[in-house]
XYZ file of C-alpha atoms in Angstrom:
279
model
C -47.805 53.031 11.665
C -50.002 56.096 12.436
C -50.003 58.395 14.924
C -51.874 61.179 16.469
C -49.681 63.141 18.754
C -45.763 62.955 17.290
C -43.786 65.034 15.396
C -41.437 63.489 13.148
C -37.924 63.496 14.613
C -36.031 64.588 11.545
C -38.362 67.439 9.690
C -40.699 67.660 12.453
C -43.829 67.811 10.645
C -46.536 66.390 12.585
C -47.280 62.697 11.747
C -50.912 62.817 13.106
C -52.857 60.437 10.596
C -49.649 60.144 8.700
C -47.495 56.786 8.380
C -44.261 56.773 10.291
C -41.438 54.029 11.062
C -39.308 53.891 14.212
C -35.895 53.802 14.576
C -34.658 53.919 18.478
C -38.157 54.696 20.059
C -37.454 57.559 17.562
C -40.696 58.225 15.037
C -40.038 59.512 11.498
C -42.124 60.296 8.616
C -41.629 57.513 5.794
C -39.823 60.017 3.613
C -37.452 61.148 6.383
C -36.765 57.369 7.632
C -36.136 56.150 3.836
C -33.952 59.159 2.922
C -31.789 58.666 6.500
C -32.060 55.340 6.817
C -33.237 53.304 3.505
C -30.358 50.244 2.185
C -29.633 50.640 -1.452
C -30.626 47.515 -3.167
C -28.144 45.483 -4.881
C -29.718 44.937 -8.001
C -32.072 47.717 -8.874
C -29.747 50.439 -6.768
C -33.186 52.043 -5.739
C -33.925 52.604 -1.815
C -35.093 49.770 -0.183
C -38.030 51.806 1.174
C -39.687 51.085 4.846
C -42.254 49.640 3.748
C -40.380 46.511 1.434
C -38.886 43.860 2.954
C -35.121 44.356 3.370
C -33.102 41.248 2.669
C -29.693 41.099 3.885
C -26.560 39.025 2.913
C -22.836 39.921 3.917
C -23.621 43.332 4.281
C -25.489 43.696 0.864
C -28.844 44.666 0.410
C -31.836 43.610 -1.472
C -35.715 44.148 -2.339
C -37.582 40.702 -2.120
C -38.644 40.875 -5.668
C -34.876 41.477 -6.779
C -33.533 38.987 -4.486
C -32.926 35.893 -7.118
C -30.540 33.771 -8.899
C -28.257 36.186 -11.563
C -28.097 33.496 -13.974
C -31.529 31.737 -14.205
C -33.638 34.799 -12.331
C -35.294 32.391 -10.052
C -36.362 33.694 -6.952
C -33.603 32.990 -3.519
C -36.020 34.080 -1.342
C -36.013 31.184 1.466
C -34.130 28.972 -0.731
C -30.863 27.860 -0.476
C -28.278 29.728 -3.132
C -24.310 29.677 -3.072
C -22.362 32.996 -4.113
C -19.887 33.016 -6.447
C -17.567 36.720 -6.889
C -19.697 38.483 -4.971
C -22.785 36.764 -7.503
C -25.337 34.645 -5.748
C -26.880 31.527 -7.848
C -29.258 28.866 -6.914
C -27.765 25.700 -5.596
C -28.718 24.089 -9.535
C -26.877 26.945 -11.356
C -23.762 27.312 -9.541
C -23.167 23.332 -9.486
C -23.623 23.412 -13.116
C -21.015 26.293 -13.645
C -18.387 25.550 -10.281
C -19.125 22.406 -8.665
C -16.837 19.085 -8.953
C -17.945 16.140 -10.759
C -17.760 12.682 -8.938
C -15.081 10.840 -10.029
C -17.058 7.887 -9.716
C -20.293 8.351 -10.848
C -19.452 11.747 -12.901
C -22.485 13.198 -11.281
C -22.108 16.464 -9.760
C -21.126 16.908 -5.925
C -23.997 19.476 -4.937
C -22.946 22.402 -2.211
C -23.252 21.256 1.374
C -22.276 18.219 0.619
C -19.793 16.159 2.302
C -16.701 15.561 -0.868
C -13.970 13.794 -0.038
C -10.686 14.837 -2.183
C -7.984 12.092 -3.291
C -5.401 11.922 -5.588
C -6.498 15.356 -7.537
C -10.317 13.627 -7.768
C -13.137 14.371 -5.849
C -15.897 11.725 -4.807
C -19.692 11.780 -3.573
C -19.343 10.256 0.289
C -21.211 7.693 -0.518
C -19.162 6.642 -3.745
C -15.922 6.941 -2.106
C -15.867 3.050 -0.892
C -14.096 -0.049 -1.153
C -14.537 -1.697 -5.010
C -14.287 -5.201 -3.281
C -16.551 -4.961 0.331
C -18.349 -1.843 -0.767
C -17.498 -0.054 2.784
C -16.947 3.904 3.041
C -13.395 4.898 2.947
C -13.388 7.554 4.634
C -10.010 8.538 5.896
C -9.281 5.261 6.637
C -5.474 3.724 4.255
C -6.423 2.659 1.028
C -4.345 0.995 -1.831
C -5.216 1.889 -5.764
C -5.383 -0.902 -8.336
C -6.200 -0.454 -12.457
C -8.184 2.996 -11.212
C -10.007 1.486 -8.216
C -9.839 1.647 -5.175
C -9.684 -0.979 -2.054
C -9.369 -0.938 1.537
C -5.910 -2.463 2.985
C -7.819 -6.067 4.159
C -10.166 -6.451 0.783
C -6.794 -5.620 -1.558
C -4.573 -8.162 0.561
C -7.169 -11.000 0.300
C -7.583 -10.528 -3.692
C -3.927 -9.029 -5.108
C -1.376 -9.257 -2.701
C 1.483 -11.850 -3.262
C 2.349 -14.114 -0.217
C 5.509 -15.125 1.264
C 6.341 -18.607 0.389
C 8.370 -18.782 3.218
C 6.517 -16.931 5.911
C 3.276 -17.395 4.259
C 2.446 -13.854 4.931
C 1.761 -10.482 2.886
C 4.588 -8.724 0.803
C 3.380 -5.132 0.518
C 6.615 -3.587 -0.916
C 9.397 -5.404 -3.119
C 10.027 -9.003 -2.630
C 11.921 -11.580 -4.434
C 10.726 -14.117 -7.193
C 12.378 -17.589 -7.480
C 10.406 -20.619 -9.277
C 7.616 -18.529 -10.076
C 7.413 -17.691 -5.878
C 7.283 -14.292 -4.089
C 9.333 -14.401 -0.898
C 10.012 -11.551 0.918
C 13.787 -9.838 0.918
C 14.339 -11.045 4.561
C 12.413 -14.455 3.982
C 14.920 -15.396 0.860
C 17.542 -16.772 2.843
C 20.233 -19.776 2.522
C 18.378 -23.301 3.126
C 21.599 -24.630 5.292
C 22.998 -21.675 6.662
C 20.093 -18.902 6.570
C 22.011 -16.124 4.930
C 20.147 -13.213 3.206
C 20.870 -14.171 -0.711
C 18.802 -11.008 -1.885
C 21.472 -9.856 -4.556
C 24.104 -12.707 -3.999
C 24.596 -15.417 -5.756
C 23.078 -18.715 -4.847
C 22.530 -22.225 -6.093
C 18.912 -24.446 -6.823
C 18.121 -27.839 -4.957
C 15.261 -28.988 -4.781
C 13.632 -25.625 -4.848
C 15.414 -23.882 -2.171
C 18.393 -21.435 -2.854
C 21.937 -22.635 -1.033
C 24.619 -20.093 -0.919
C 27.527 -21.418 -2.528
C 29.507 -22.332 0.138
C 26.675 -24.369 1.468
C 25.778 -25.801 -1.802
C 29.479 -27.070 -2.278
C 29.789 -28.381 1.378
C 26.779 -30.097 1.222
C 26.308 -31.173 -2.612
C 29.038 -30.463 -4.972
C 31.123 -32.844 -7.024
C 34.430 -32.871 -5.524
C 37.347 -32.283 -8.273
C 39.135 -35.732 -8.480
C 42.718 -33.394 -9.328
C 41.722 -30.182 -6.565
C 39.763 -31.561 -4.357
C 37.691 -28.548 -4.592
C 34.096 -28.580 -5.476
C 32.662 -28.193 -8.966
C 29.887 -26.124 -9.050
C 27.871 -24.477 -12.068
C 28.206 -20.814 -10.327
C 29.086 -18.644 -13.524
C 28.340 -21.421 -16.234
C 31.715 -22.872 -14.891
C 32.463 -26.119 -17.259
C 33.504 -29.677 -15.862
C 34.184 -33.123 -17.417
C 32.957 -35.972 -16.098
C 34.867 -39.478 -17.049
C 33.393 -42.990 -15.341
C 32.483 -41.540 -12.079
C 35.144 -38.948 -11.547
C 34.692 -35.101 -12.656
C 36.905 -32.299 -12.937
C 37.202 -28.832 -13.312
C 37.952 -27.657 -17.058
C 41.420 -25.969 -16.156
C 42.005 -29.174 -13.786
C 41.350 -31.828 -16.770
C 45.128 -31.922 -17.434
C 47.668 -34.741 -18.056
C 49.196 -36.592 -14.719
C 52.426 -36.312 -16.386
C 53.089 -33.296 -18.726
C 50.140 -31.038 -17.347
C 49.098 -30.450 -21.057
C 45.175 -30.093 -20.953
C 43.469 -32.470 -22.186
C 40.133 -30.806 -22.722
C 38.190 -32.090 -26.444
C 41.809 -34.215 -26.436
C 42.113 -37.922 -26.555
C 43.742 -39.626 -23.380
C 44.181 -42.505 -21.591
C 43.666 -43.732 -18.251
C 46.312 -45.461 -15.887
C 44.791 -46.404 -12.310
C 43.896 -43.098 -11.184
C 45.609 -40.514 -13.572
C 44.897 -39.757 -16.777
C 47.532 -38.835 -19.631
C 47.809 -37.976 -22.842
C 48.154 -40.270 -25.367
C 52.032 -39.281 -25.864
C 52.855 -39.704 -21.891
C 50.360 -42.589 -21.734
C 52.356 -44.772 -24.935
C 55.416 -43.758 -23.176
């Protein structure tokens, strides 16, 4: 600016026909205002004199002309740029030295962007979706399989095991029997509906029976007990024309000696061994 009637408010010298700058309706001569007032630039540490363009960041300084990316010297003037330590970069330089790759598509996740963060791994938006129905995750529950991931409805209708019982989903644990997932609660006895999860329990017909049921219901009854025979523990039995008994049970009516892998002989109900039976 130029001026034919003020003084300069620092030195004083006249700035009639001279160039001046104003700082709070206060006129100085161009050497006074740049040595009071003038912003060291950042890069080139020279005065950023009244007549440059000042360009300001954080509190730092700059000339136009030195205002550009420290690694590939492109200009930052109206451009977006990211700083790293106090360094600024353009948006293509500091993604190729600090930003995440997609997990997904290994591309890089530009600044500004939205990332979303899981499991150590970051993800583009737009690649963070369901592997099955292709919809955006989000925040919404998710369940992993083999390095992919699915939302909670696509995973149950292609992996998850159903109850053969209740006919609904297991999502934790679960008991196999015949090839069958049943959940813990679902595996129960088929007469008396006890939980056999961890107990022992007998096959028919391709429903567990605790023992007690399994006995009451379907077990061989000793013909010298009484009690039934079952197979609980690889237990052993002999069988003889319709009649079965217990190993330890298999004994002689007469002289009690066993007559397991013996030779005996049978008199109406009892059986002896062939010394009591000659007798």
């Amino acid at each position: 600016m130029t001026s034919n009637h003020t003084d300069c408010r620092y030195c004083l010298q006249s700035l009639r026909g001279r160039k001046y700058a104003l700082r709070e309706e206060n006129a100085y001569c161009v050497t006074c205002y740049d040595s009071l007032f003038a912003n060291s630039c950042e890069e080139c540490k020279q005065l950023i004199e009244c007549d440059s363009k000042d360009l300001a960041y954080k509190g730092r300084h700059w000339h136009e002309r030195c205002f550009k990316c420290a690694k590939c010297s492109r200009s930052l003037v109206e451009k977006p740029f990211a700083a790293k330590d106090e360094v600024l970069l353009c948006t293509e330089c500091y993604s190729d030295e600090y930003s995440s790759k997609c997990f997904h598509c290994q591309k890089t996740i530009m600044p500004g962007s939205r990332k979303m963060e899981f499991k150590g791994s970051s993800w583009h938006e737009s690649c963070f979706v369901c592997q099955y129905c292709r919809q955006p995750l989000g925040t919404k529950p998710l369940i992993t399989k083999d390095n992919e991931n699915y939302c909670v409805p696509c995973f149950e209708k292609q992996f998850a095991h159903h109850c053969y019982s209740c006919k609904k989903v297991i999502t934790s644990g679960g008991v196999t029997y015949h090839d069958k997932p049943w959940h813990e609660e679902c595996f129960v006895c088929a007469g008396c509906k006890t939980q056999l999860s961890g107990q022992g329990f007998i096959s028919k017909d391709e429903y567990p029976y605790c023992v007690d049921c399994f006995s009451r219901l379907y077990a061989k009854k000793c013909a010298a007990c009484k009690k039934p025979i079952t197979a609980l523990g690889g237990a052993k039995f002999i069988s003889f024309e319709e009649r079965q008994w217990h190993g330890e049970c298999f004994n002689c009516a007469k002289c009690s000696v066993s007559l397991v892998g013996q030779g005996f002989l049978t008199r109406q109900n009892d059986v002896l061994c062939h010394e009591c039976g000659s007798a």
